[in-house]
């Protein structure tokens, strides 16, 4: 009987790992296509159009958690509390999101002209924004559900459908119209061509799920989802504010051209931002399962490996920054090169913070997590407003660093009270945080060197990191083989 249990636990560990890795691969493919499309847009569109579209995207992803109340983020914890009825729970929160969206449309309808004026976009685009948020949330809900049941094949397909069609359609439309219409019309065309396809796919996914499962309303499920997820709205919005608010502040305090420089640097940094959030989503089911079984040693080792993986990617991108910016934007965005190193450093600290938040979500301390994120949002907004006016638009690249550090400290204090200190690898983290900071400070000197010299330095750094941490790296298979056994 013990062998059967051990086999079951081991099977779960391998399936969870496979599901997470395939999700990560799908995310990198889809986001990679969006990333590869950026050079087309920066060369075919004027900086004004590029900056305005990024502003619309920023507002959209800020509003998406608010419009859905983040209920899909309750699924990982609901798997533990409603394991046998998870499918019904999943269907009911899809319907809940549709109801919330309909209510929001009715509420904002009388104020649509006012909202349009404030945001600076046509009313039609505001409606597109709202419907896109619903479609985006439906896709997110299905993806998170599939990760809980380890349905990695459908999860892979939905990840691809979530962004690839819209990106390809947008590229074709921009190629057809980029030199035939004025900038203000081009902004509308670019936005509609990207956001409408995803909105349609997402809404259709939600409708299909509802009619397939046929579970629309359950009071206990809705209550659970709202109580768990509502405080996370601040947490999710904070992620967008920390990373994107600099673009908005620069847009309104310094100008459109400066915001285009920040936008292109953030686009390059967004590769790492996508990667760390994909990692967080991929390993969260595994993390919750391990924490539920109190297998803290396995969690500690996995965190170290994920940190090492992030460090390697960040160092490589930081050292190859000039080539990355030139590929994305061309010579007209050359000044953005100096903004990339601090943005990349901030993504490492961001990964630390979202890891700590995952622990708080497991503990159902979403209220406390939301409170800490609210304090961090205020800190971020104040720093942006004061810093950009005092030191110029370049300050927006450095503010995320101190913002994430401030937020991480708040979450660390909370987790220390919950006896997670030994799991968080604080000493290991601080050591490599100092190391990446030194590389960031020296980046201006490194950029004077040729590509070949910098590539050699990247290889040397990576080999050194792998050699110093080889025991952590080779232990991955051991954790998966053990399945449920405490190390």
CSV table of C-alpha atoms in Angstrom, one decimal:
chain,number,residue,atom,x,y,z
A,1,UNK,CA,0.0,0.0,0.0
A,2,UNK,CA,2.9,2.4,0.8
A,3,UNK,CA,4.4,1.6,-2.6
A,4,UNK,CA,1.1,2.6,-4.3
A,5,UNK,CA,1.0,5.9,-2.4
A,6,UNK,CA,4.6,6.6,-3.2
A,7,UNK,CA,4.0,5.9,-6.9
A,8,UNK,CA,0.9,8.1,-7.0
A,9,UNK,CA,2.9,11.0,-5.4
A,10,UNK,CA,5.8,10.5,-7.7
A,11,UNK,CA,3.4,10.4,-10.7
A,12,UNK,CA,1.8,13.7,-9.6
A,13,UNK,CA,5.3,15.3,-9.2
A,14,UNK,CA,6.3,14.3,-12.7
A,15,UNK,CA,2.9,15.3,-14.3
A,16,UNK,CA,3.0,18.6,-12.4
A,17,UNK,CA,6.5,19.2,-13.6
A,18,UNK,CA,5.6,18.3,-17.2
A,19,UNK,CA,2.5,20.4,-17.2
A,20,UNK,CA,4.4,23.4,-15.8
A,21,UNK,CA,7.2,23.0,-18.3
A,22,UNK,CA,4.8,22.8,-21.3
A,23,UNK,CA,2.9,25.8,-20.0
A,24,UNK,CA,6.2,27.7,-19.7
A,25,UNK,CA,7.2,26.7,-23.2
A,26,UNK,CA,3.8,27.8,-24.6
A,27,UNK,CA,4.1,31.1,-22.9
A,28,UNK,CA,7.6,31.7,-24.2
A,29,UNK,CA,6.5,30.8,-27.8
A,30,UNK,CA,3.5,33.1,-27.7
A,31,UNK,CA,5.3,35.9,-26.0
A,32,UNK,CA,8.3,35.3,-28.2
A,33,UNK,CA,6.1,35.9,-31.2
A,34,UNK,CA,4.9,39.2,-29.7
A,35,UNK,CA,8.5,40.1,-29.0
A,36,UNK,CA,9.6,39.3,-32.5
A,37,UNK,CA,6.7,41.4,-33.8
A,38,UNK,CA,8.0,44.5,-31.9
A,39,UNK,CA,10.7,45.3,-34.5
A,40,UNK,CA,8.0,45.4,-37.2
A,41,UNK,CA,5.9,47.8,-35.2
A,42,UNK,CA,8.7,50.1,-34.1
A,43,UNK,CA,9.8,50.4,-37.8
A,44,UNK,CA,6.5,50.7,-39.5
A,45,UNK,CA,4.8,52.9,-36.8
A,46,UNK,CA,5.9,56.3,-35.7
A,47,UNK,CA,7.1,56.7,-32.0
A,48,UNK,CA,3.8,58.6,-31.3
A,49,UNK,CA,1.6,55.6,-32.5
A,50,UNK,CA,3.8,53.1,-30.7
A,51,UNK,CA,3.7,55.0,-27.4
A,52,UNK,CA,-0.1,55.5,-27.6
A,53,UNK,CA,-0.8,51.8,-28.3
A,54,UNK,CA,1.5,50.9,-25.3
A,55,UNK,CA,-0.5,53.4,-23.2
A,56,UNK,CA,-3.8,51.6,-24.2
A,57,UNK,CA,-2.2,48.3,-23.4
A,58,UNK,CA,-1.1,49.5,-20.0
A,59,UNK,CA,-4.6,50.8,-19.1
A,60,UNK,CA,-6.2,47.5,-20.4
A,61,UNK,CA,-4.0,45.2,-18.3
A,62,UNK,CA,-4.4,47.5,-15.3
A,63,UNK,CA,-8.2,47.2,-15.6
A,64,UNK,CA,-8.4,43.5,-16.4
A,65,UNK,CA,-8.0,42.3,-12.8
A,66,UNK,CA,-10.5,44.9,-11.6
A,67,UNK,CA,-13.2,43.9,-14.2
A,68,UNK,CA,-12.8,40.2,-13.4
A,69,UNK,CA,-12.3,40.6,-9.7
A,70,UNK,CA,-9.5,38.2,-10.2
A,71,UNK,CA,-11.8,35.2,-9.4
A,72,UNK,CA,-9.7,32.9,-11.5
A,73,UNK,CA,-6.8,33.2,-9.1
A,74,UNK,CA,-8.8,31.3,-6.5
A,75,UNK,CA,-8.5,28.1,-8.6
A,76,UNK,CA,-5.2,26.8,-7.2
A,77,UNK,CA,-6.4,27.0,-3.6
A,78,UNK,CA,-9.9,25.8,-4.6
A,79,UNK,CA,-8.3,22.6,-5.9
A,80,UNK,CA,-7.5,21.8,-2.3
A,81,UNK,CA,-10.8,22.9,-0.8
A,82,UNK,CA,-13.2,21.8,-3.6
A,83,UNK,CA,-11.1,19.0,-5.2
A,84,UNK,CA,-14.0,16.7,-6.3
A,85,UNK,CA,-16.2,19.6,-7.5
A,86,UNK,CA,-13.4,21.7,-9.1
A,87,UNK,CA,-15.0,21.4,-12.6
A,88,UNK,CA,-18.3,22.9,-11.3
A,89,UNK,CA,-16.4,25.6,-9.4
A,90,UNK,CA,-14.5,26.4,-12.6
A,91,UNK,CA,-17.7,26.8,-14.7
A,92,UNK,CA,-19.5,28.9,-12.1
A,93,UNK,CA,-16.7,31.5,-11.8
A,94,UNK,CA,-16.7,31.8,-15.6
A,95,UNK,CA,-20.4,32.8,-15.4
A,96,UNK,CA,-19.6,35.1,-12.5
A,97,UNK,CA,-17.1,37.0,-14.6
A,98,UNK,CA,-19.7,37.4,-17.4
A,99,UNK,CA,-22.2,38.8,-14.9
A,100,UNK,CA,-19.6,41.2,-13.5
A,101,UNK,CA,-18.7,42.4,-17.0
A,102,UNK,CA,-22.4,43.0,-17.9
A,103,UNK,CA,-22.9,45.0,-14.7
A,104,UNK,CA,-19.8,47.1,-15.3
A,105,UNK,CA,-20.9,47.9,-18.8
A,106,UNK,CA,-24.3,49.1,-17.5
A,107,UNK,CA,-22.7,51.2,-14.8
A,108,UNK,CA,-20.1,52.9,-17.1
A,109,UNK,CA,-22.6,53.5,-20.0
A,110,UNK,CA,-23.8,56.9,-18.8
A,111,UNK,CA,-20.2,58.0,-18.1
A,112,UNK,CA,-18.6,56.6,-21.3
A,113,UNK,CA,-17.9,60.0,-22.9
A,114,UNK,CA,-16.2,61.2,-19.7
A,115,UNK,CA,-14.1,58.1,-19.4
A,116,UNK,CA,-13.1,58.3,-23.1
A,117,UNK,CA,-12.0,61.9,-22.6
A,118,UNK,CA,-9.9,61.0,-19.5
A,119,UNK,CA,-8.1,58.1,-21.1
A,120,UNK,CA,-7.8,59.8,-24.5
A,121,UNK,CA,-9.3,57.0,-26.6
A,122,UNK,CA,-12.4,56.7,-28.7
A,123,UNK,CA,-15.5,55.3,-26.9
A,124,UNK,CA,-15.5,52.2,-29.2
A,125,UNK,CA,-12.0,51.4,-28.0
A,126,UNK,CA,-13.2,51.6,-24.3
A,127,UNK,CA,-15.9,49.0,-25.1
A,128,UNK,CA,-13.3,46.8,-26.8
A,129,UNK,CA,-11.1,47.2,-23.7
A,130,UNK,CA,-14.0,45.9,-21.5
A,131,UNK,CA,-14.9,42.9,-23.8
A,132,UNK,CA,-11.2,42.1,-24.2
A,133,UNK,CA,-10.8,41.9,-20.4
A,134,UNK,CA,-13.7,39.4,-20.3
A,135,UNK,CA,-12.2,37.3,-23.0
A,136,UNK,CA,-8.7,37.5,-21.5
A,137,UNK,CA,-10.1,36.4,-18.1
A,138,UNK,CA,-12.0,33.4,-19.6
A,139,UNK,CA,-8.8,32.2,-21.2
A,140,UNK,CA,-6.8,32.8,-18.0
A,141,UNK,CA,-9.5,30.8,-16.1
A,142,UNK,CA,-9.3,27.8,-18.4
A,143,UNK,CA,-5.5,27.9,-18.4
A,144,UNK,CA,-5.3,28.0,-14.6
A,145,UNK,CA,-7.9,25.2,-14.3
A,146,UNK,CA,-6.0,23.0,-16.8
A,147,UNK,CA,-2.8,23.5,-14.8
A,148,UNK,CA,-4.6,22.2,-11.7
A,149,UNK,CA,-5.9,19.1,-13.4
A,150,UNK,CA,-2.6,18.7,-15.3
A,151,UNK,CA,-4.3,18.9,-18.7
A,152,UNK,CA,-1.1,20.3,-20.3
A,153,UNK,CA,-2.1,19.6,-23.9
A,154,UNK,CA,-5.2,21.9,-23.8
A,155,UNK,CA,-3.4,24.4,-21.7
A,156,UNK,CA,-0.7,24.5,-24.4
A,157,UNK,CA,-3.3,25.1,-27.1
A,158,UNK,CA,-5.1,27.8,-25.2
A,159,UNK,CA,-1.9,29.6,-24.5
A,160,UNK,CA,-1.1,29.7,-28.2
A,161,UNK,CA,-4.7,30.8,-29.1
A,162,UNK,CA,-4.6,33.5,-26.5
A,163,UNK,CA,-2.1,35.7,-28.3
A,164,UNK,CA,-0.7,34.3,-31.6
A,165,UNK,CA,-3.8,34.9,-33.9
A,166,UNK,CA,-4.1,38.5,-32.7
A,167,UNK,CA,-0.4,39.2,-33.1
A,168,UNK,CA,-0.4,37.8,-36.7
A,169,UNK,CA,-3.5,39.7,-37.6
A,170,UNK,CA,-2.2,42.9,-36.2
A,171,UNK,CA,1.1,42.5,-38.2
A,172,UNK,CA,-0.8,42.0,-41.4
A,173,UNK,CA,-3.2,45.0,-40.8
A,174,UNK,CA,-0.3,47.3,-39.9
A,175,UNK,CA,1.7,46.3,-43.0
A,176,UNK,CA,-1.4,47.1,-45.2
A,177,UNK,CA,-2.3,50.4,-43.6
A,178,UNK,CA,0.9,51.9,-42.0
A,179,UNK,CA,1.6,54.5,-44.8
A,180,UNK,CA,-2.0,55.1,-45.9
A,181,UNK,CA,-3.7,56.7,-42.9
A,182,UNK,CA,-3.0,59.4,-40.3
A,183,UNK,CA,-1.4,58.6,-36.9
A,184,UNK,CA,-4.7,59.0,-34.9
A,185,UNK,CA,-6.4,56.5,-37.2
A,186,UNK,CA,-3.4,54.2,-37.1
A,187,UNK,CA,-3.6,54.0,-33.3
A,188,UNK,CA,-7.2,52.8,-33.6
A,189,UNK,CA,-6.4,50.2,-36.4
A,190,UNK,CA,-3.5,48.8,-34.4
A,191,UNK,CA,-5.5,48.5,-31.2
A,192,UNK,CA,-8.6,46.9,-32.9
A,193,UNK,CA,-6.5,44.4,-34.9
A,194,UNK,CA,-4.8,43.1,-31.8
A,195,UNK,CA,-7.5,43.2,-29.1
A,196,UNK,CA,-10.6,42.2,-31.0
A,197,UNK,CA,-9.5,38.6,-32.1
A,198,UNK,CA,-8.4,37.7,-28.5
A,199,UNK,CA,-11.7,39.1,-27.2
A,200,UNK,CA,-13.7,37.0,-29.6
A,201,UNK,CA,-11.7,33.8,-28.9
A,202,UNK,CA,-11.9,34.3,-25.1
A,203,UNK,CA,-15.7,35.0,-25.0
A,204,UNK,CA,-16.4,32.0,-27.2
A,205,UNK,CA,-14.2,29.8,-24.8
A,206,UNK,CA,-16.3,31.0,-21.9
A,207,UNK,CA,-19.6,30.3,-23.6
A,208,UNK,CA,-18.5,26.8,-24.7
A,209,UNK,CA,-17.4,25.9,-21.1
A,210,UNK,CA,-20.7,27.1,-19.6
A,211,UNK,CA,-22.8,25.0,-22.0
A,212,UNK,CA,-20.6,22.0,-21.7
A,213,UNK,CA,-20.4,21.9,-17.9
A,214,UNK,CA,-23.8,23.5,-17.3
A,215,UNK,CA,-23.0,25.0,-13.9
A,216,UNK,CA,-23.9,28.7,-13.8
A,217,UNK,CA,-24.5,29.6,-10.2
A,218,UNK,CA,-23.5,28.3,-6.8
A,219,UNK,CA,-23.7,30.6,-3.9
A,220,UNK,CA,-20.8,28.9,-1.9
A,221,UNK,CA,-18.5,29.0,-5.0
A,222,UNK,CA,-19.2,32.6,-5.7
A,223,UNK,CA,-18.7,33.6,-2.1
A,224,UNK,CA,-15.5,31.7,-1.8
A,225,UNK,CA,-14.1,33.1,-5.1
A,226,UNK,CA,-15.0,36.7,-4.2
A,227,UNK,CA,-13.7,36.5,-0.6
A,228,UNK,CA,-10.4,34.9,-1.7
A,229,UNK,CA,-9.8,36.9,-4.9
A,230,UNK,CA,-11.1,40.4,-4.2
A,231,UNK,CA,-8.1,41.4,-2.0
A,232,UNK,CA,-5.8,40.0,-4.8
A,233,UNK,CA,-7.1,42.7,-7.1
A,234,UNK,CA,-4.7,45.1,-5.5
A,235,UNK,CA,-1.9,42.5,-5.8
A,236,UNK,CA,-2.5,41.9,-9.5
A,237,UNK,CA,-2.9,45.5,-10.4
A,238,UNK,CA,0.2,46.3,-8.4
A,239,UNK,CA,2.2,44.1,-10.7
A,240,UNK,CA,1.1,46.2,-13.7
A,241,UNK,CA,1.5,49.5,-11.9
A,242,UNK,CA,5.1,48.6,-10.7
A,243,UNK,CA,6.2,47.7,-14.2
A,244,UNK,CA,4.1,50.0,-16.4
A,245,UNK,CA,3.3,53.1,-14.4
A,246,UNK,CA,6.7,54.6,-15.4
A,247,UNK,CA,5.5,54.8,-19.0
A,248,UNK,CA,2.3,56.6,-18.0
A,249,UNK,CA,4.1,59.1,-15.8
A,250,UNK,CA,6.7,59.8,-18.4
A,251,UNK,CA,3.9,60.2,-21.0
A,252,UNK,CA,2.2,62.9,-19.0
A,253,UNK,CA,5.1,64.5,-17.3
A,254,UNK,CA,7.9,64.4,-19.9
A,255,UNK,CA,6.3,63.8,-23.3
A,256,UNK,CA,5.4,61.2,-25.9
A,257,UNK,CA,8.9,60.7,-27.3
A,258,UNK,CA,10.4,60.1,-23.9
A,259,UNK,CA,7.6,57.6,-23.1
A,260,UNK,CA,8.5,55.8,-26.4
A,261,UNK,CA,12.0,55.3,-25.1
A,262,UNK,CA,10.8,54.0,-21.8
A,263,UNK,CA,8.3,51.8,-23.6
A,264,UNK,CA,10.9,50.1,-25.8
A,265,UNK,CA,13.2,49.5,-22.8
A,266,UNK,CA,10.3,48.1,-20.9
A,267,UNK,CA,9.3,45.9,-23.9
A,268,UNK,CA,12.8,44.4,-23.7
A,269,UNK,CA,12.5,44.0,-20.0
A,270,UNK,CA,9.0,42.6,-20.5
A,271,UNK,CA,10.6,39.4,-21.8
A,272,UNK,CA,11.9,38.7,-18.3
A,273,UNK,CA,8.6,39.9,-16.7
A,274,UNK,CA,6.7,37.4,-18.9
A,275,UNK,CA,9.2,34.7,-18.0
A,276,UNK,CA,9.0,35.2,-14.2
A,277,UNK,CA,5.2,35.3,-14.2
A,278,UNK,CA,5.1,32.2,-16.4
A,279,UNK,CA,7.4,30.5,-14.0
A,280,UNK,CA,5.2,31.5,-11.1
A,281,UNK,CA,2.1,30.2,-12.8
A,282,UNK,CA,3.8,27.0,-13.9
A,283,UNK,CA,5.1,26.0,-10.5
A,284,UNK,CA,2.3,27.2,-8.3
A,285,UNK,CA,0.3,24.0,-8.4
A,286,UNK,CA,3.4,22.0,-7.4
A,287,UNK,CA,4.2,24.6,-4.7
A,288,UNK,CA,0.7,24.4,-3.1
A,289,UNK,CA,0.8,20.6,-3.2
A,290,UNK,CA,4.2,20.6,-1.5
A,291,UNK,CA,3.3,23.2,1.1
A,292,UNK,CA,0.1,21.2,1.8
A,293,UNK,CA,2.2,18.2,2.6
A,294,UNK,CA,4.7,20.3,4.6
A,295,UNK,CA,7.6,19.3,2.3
A,296,UNK,CA,9.5,22.5,2.9
A,297,UNK,CA,13.0,21.2,2.0
A,298,UNK,CA,11.8,20.4,-1.5
A,299,UNK,CA,10.3,23.9,-1.8
A,300,UNK,CA,13.5,25.5,-0.6
A,301,UNK,CA,15.6,23.7,-3.2
A,302,UNK,CA,13.2,24.5,-6.0
A,303,UNK,CA,13.2,28.2,-5.2
A,304,UNK,CA,17.0,28.2,-5.4
A,305,UNK,CA,16.9,26.6,-8.9
A,306,UNK,CA,14.3,29.1,-10.1
A,307,UNK,CA,16.5,32.0,-8.8
A,308,UNK,CA,19.5,30.6,-10.6
A,309,UNK,CA,17.5,30.3,-13.8
A,310,UNK,CA,16.4,33.9,-13.5
A,311,UNK,CA,19.9,35.1,-12.7
A,312,UNK,CA,21.3,33.4,-15.8
A,313,UNK,CA,18.7,35.0,-18.1
A,314,UNK,CA,19.0,38.4,-16.6
A,315,UNK,CA,22.8,38.5,-16.9
A,316,UNK,CA,22.7,37.4,-20.5
A,317,UNK,CA,20.1,40.0,-21.4
A,318,UNK,CA,21.9,42.7,-19.5
A,319,UNK,CA,25.2,42.1,-21.2
A,320,UNK,CA,23.6,41.9,-24.6
A,321,UNK,CA,21.4,45.0,-24.1
A,322,UNK,CA,22.6,47.1,-27.0
A,323,UNK,CA,21.8,44.4,-29.5
A,324,UNK,CA,18.5,43.7,-27.9
A,325,UNK,CA,17.4,47.4,-28.1
A,326,UNK,CA,18.6,47.8,-31.7
A,327,UNK,CA,16.7,44.7,-32.8
A,328,UNK,CA,13.5,45.8,-31.1
A,329,UNK,CA,13.5,49.5,-32.0
A,330,UNK,CA,16.4,50.4,-34.3
A,331,UNK,CA,18.7,53.4,-34.0
A,332,UNK,CA,16.0,55.9,-33.3
A,333,UNK,CA,15.5,54.2,-29.9
A,334,UNK,CA,19.2,53.9,-29.2
A,335,UNK,CA,19.0,56.0,-26.0
A,336,UNK,CA,16.8,53.3,-24.4
A,337,UNK,CA,19.9,51.1,-24.0
A,338,UNK,CA,20.9,52.8,-20.8
A,339,UNK,CA,17.5,52.2,-19.4
A,340,UNK,CA,17.5,48.4,-19.8
A,341,UNK,CA,19.9,47.2,-17.1
A,342,UNK,CA,17.9,48.7,-14.1
A,343,UNK,CA,14.7,47.4,-15.6
A,344,UNK,CA,16.2,43.9,-15.8
A,345,UNK,CA,17.4,44.1,-12.2
A,346,UNK,CA,13.9,45.0,-11.1
A,347,UNK,CA,12.5,41.9,-12.7
A,348,UNK,CA,14.7,39.7,-10.5
A,349,UNK,CA,13.4,41.5,-7.4
A,350,UNK,CA,9.9,41.2,-8.8
A,351,UNK,CA,10.3,37.5,-9.0
A,352,UNK,CA,11.2,37.4,-5.3
A,353,UNK,CA,8.1,39.4,-4.5
A,354,UNK,CA,5.6,37.3,-6.5
A,355,UNK,CA,7.1,34.2,-4.9
A,356,UNK,CA,6.5,35.5,-1.5
A,357,UNK,CA,2.9,36.5,-2.5
A,358,UNK,CA,2.3,32.8,-3.7
A,359,UNK,CA,3.1,31.7,-0.1
A,360,UNK,CA,0.6,34.2,1.2
A,361,UNK,CA,-2.0,33.0,-1.3
A,362,UNK,CA,-1.5,29.4,-0.1
A,363,UNK,CA,-2.1,30.6,3.5
A,364,UNK,CA,-5.3,32.4,2.3
A,365,UNK,CA,-3.8,35.6,3.6
A,366,UNK,CA,-5.0,37.5,0.5
A,367,UNK,CA,-6.1,40.4,2.7
A,368,UNK,CA,-2.7,40.9,4.2
A,369,UNK,CA,-1.0,40.4,0.8
A,370,UNK,CA,-3.3,43.0,-0.7
A,371,UNK,CA,-2.6,45.4,2.1
A,372,UNK,CA,1.2,45.2,1.6
A,373,UNK,CA,0.7,45.7,-2.2
A,374,UNK,CA,-1.4,48.7,-1.6
A,375,UNK,CA,1.3,50.3,0.5
A,376,UNK,CA,3.8,49.4,-2.2
A,377,UNK,CA,1.6,51.0,-4.9
A,378,UNK,CA,1.5,54.3,-3.0
A,379,UNK,CA,5.2,54.2,-2.6
A,380,UNK,CA,5.7,53.5,-6.3
A,381,UNK,CA,3.3,56.3,-7.4
A,382,UNK,CA,4.9,58.9,-5.1
A,383,UNK,CA,8.4,57.9,-6.2
A,384,UNK,CA,7.4,58.1,-9.9
A,385,UNK,CA,5.7,61.5,-9.5
A,386,UNK,CA,8.5,63.1,-7.6
A,387,UNK,CA,11.5,61.3,-9.1
A,388,UNK,CA,10.6,61.9,-12.8
A,389,UNK,CA,10.0,65.6,-12.2
A,390,UNK,CA,13.3,66.0,-10.2
A,391,UNK,CA,15.6,63.7,-12.3
A,392,UNK,CA,13.9,63.3,-15.6
A,393,UNK,CA,12.4,60.4,-17.5
A,394,UNK,CA,15.4,58.1,-16.9
A,395,UNK,CA,14.4,57.9,-13.3
A,396,UNK,CA,11.4,55.8,-14.3
A,397,UNK,CA,13.8,52.9,-15.1
A,398,UNK,CA,15.2,52.8,-11.6
A,399,UNK,CA,12.1,53.3,-9.5
A,400,UNK,CA,10.8,49.7,-10.0
A,401,UNK,CA,14.0,48.5,-8.2
A,402,UNK,CA,13.3,50.4,-4.9
A,403,UNK,CA,9.6,49.7,-5.3
A,404,UNK,CA,10.1,45.9,-5.5
A,405,UNK,CA,12.6,46.0,-2.6
A,406,UNK,CA,10.2,47.9,-0.4
A,407,UNK,CA,7.3,45.5,-1.3
A,408,UNK,CA,9.5,42.4,-0.8
A,409,UNK,CA,10.5,43.5,2.7
A,410,UNK,CA,6.9,43.9,3.7
A,411,UNK,CA,6.1,40.3,2.5
A,412,UNK,CA,9.2,38.9,4.1
A,413,UNK,CA,8.3,40.2,7.5
A,414,UNK,CA,4.8,38.6,7.2
A,415,UNK,CA,6.2,35.2,6.1
A,416,UNK,CA,8.8,35.3,8.8
A,417,UNK,CA,6.0,35.5,11.4
A,418,UNK,CA,4.5,32.4,9.7
A,419,UNK,CA,7.8,30.5,10.1
A,420,UNK,CA,8.7,30.4,6.4
A,421,UNK,CA,12.0,32.2,6.9
A,422,UNK,CA,14.2,29.1,6.4
A,423,UNK,CA,12.4,28.2,3.1
A,424,UNK,CA,13.0,31.6,1.4
A,425,UNK,CA,16.8,31.4,0.8
A,426,UNK,CA,17.3,35.0,2.0
A,427,UNK,CA,21.1,34.8,2.3
A,428,UNK,CA,21.4,33.1,-1.1
A,429,UNK,CA,19.1,35.8,-2.6
A,430,UNK,CA,21.0,38.7,-1.2
A,431,UNK,CA,24.3,37.4,-2.5
A,432,UNK,CA,23.1,37.2,-6.1
A,433,UNK,CA,21.2,40.4,-5.8
A,434,UNK,CA,24.4,42.2,-5.0
A,435,UNK,CA,26.1,40.4,-7.9
A,436,UNK,CA,23.5,41.5,-10.4
A,437,UNK,CA,23.6,45.0,-9.1
A,438,UNK,CA,27.4,45.2,-9.7
A,439,UNK,CA,26.9,44.1,-13.3
A,440,UNK,CA,24.1,46.7,-13.7
A,441,UNK,CA,26.5,49.5,-12.4
A,442,UNK,CA,29.3,48.3,-14.7
A,443,UNK,CA,27.0,47.9,-17.7
A,444,UNK,CA,27.9,51.3,-19.2
A,445,UNK,CA,31.6,50.1,-19.3
A,446,UNK,CA,30.7,46.7,-20.7
A,447,UNK,CA,28.7,48.3,-23.5
A,448,UNK,CA,31.9,49.8,-24.8
A,449,UNK,CA,33.3,46.4,-25.4
A,450,UNK,CA,32.5,44.4,-28.6
A,451,UNK,CA,29.7,41.8,-28.9
A,452,UNK,CA,32.2,38.9,-28.9
A,453,UNK,CA,33.9,40.1,-25.7
A,454,UNK,CA,30.5,40.5,-23.9
A,455,UNK,CA,29.4,37.1,-25.1
A,456,UNK,CA,32.5,35.5,-23.6
A,457,UNK,CA,31.8,37.3,-20.3
A,458,UNK,CA,28.2,36.0,-20.4
A,459,UNK,CA,29.4,32.4,-20.9
A,460,UNK,CA,32.1,32.8,-18.1
A,461,UNK,CA,29.5,34.2,-15.7
A,462,UNK,CA,26.9,31.4,-16.4
A,463,UNK,CA,29.5,28.7,-16.1
A,464,UNK,CA,30.7,30.2,-12.8
A,465,UNK,CA,27.1,30.3,-11.4
A,466,UNK,CA,26.4,26.7,-12.5
A,467,UNK,CA,29.7,25.5,-11.0
A,468,UNK,CA,29.0,27.2,-7.6
A,469,UNK,CA,25.5,25.8,-7.5
A,470,UNK,CA,25.8,22.4,-9.2
A,471,UNK,CA,24.5,20.5,-6.1
A,472,UNK,CA,21.3,22.5,-6.3
A,473,UNK,CA,20.9,21.9,-10.0
A,474,UNK,CA,21.6,18.2,-10.1
A,475,UNK,CA,19.0,17.6,-7.3
A,476,UNK,CA,16.0,18.3,-9.5
A,477,UNK,CA,15.5,14.8,-10.7
A,478,UNK,CA,15.9,13.5,-7.1
A,479,UNK,CA,12.9,15.7,-5.9
A,480,UNK,CA,10.7,14.4,-8.7
A,481,UNK,CA,11.7,10.8,-8.1
A,482,UNK,CA,11.0,11.1,-4.3
A,483,UNK,CA,7.5,12.4,-5.1
A,484,UNK,CA,6.2,12.6,-1.5
A,485,UNK,CA,9.2,11.7,0.6
A,486,UNK,CA,10.8,14.4,2.8
A,487,UNK,CA,14.4,15.0,2.0
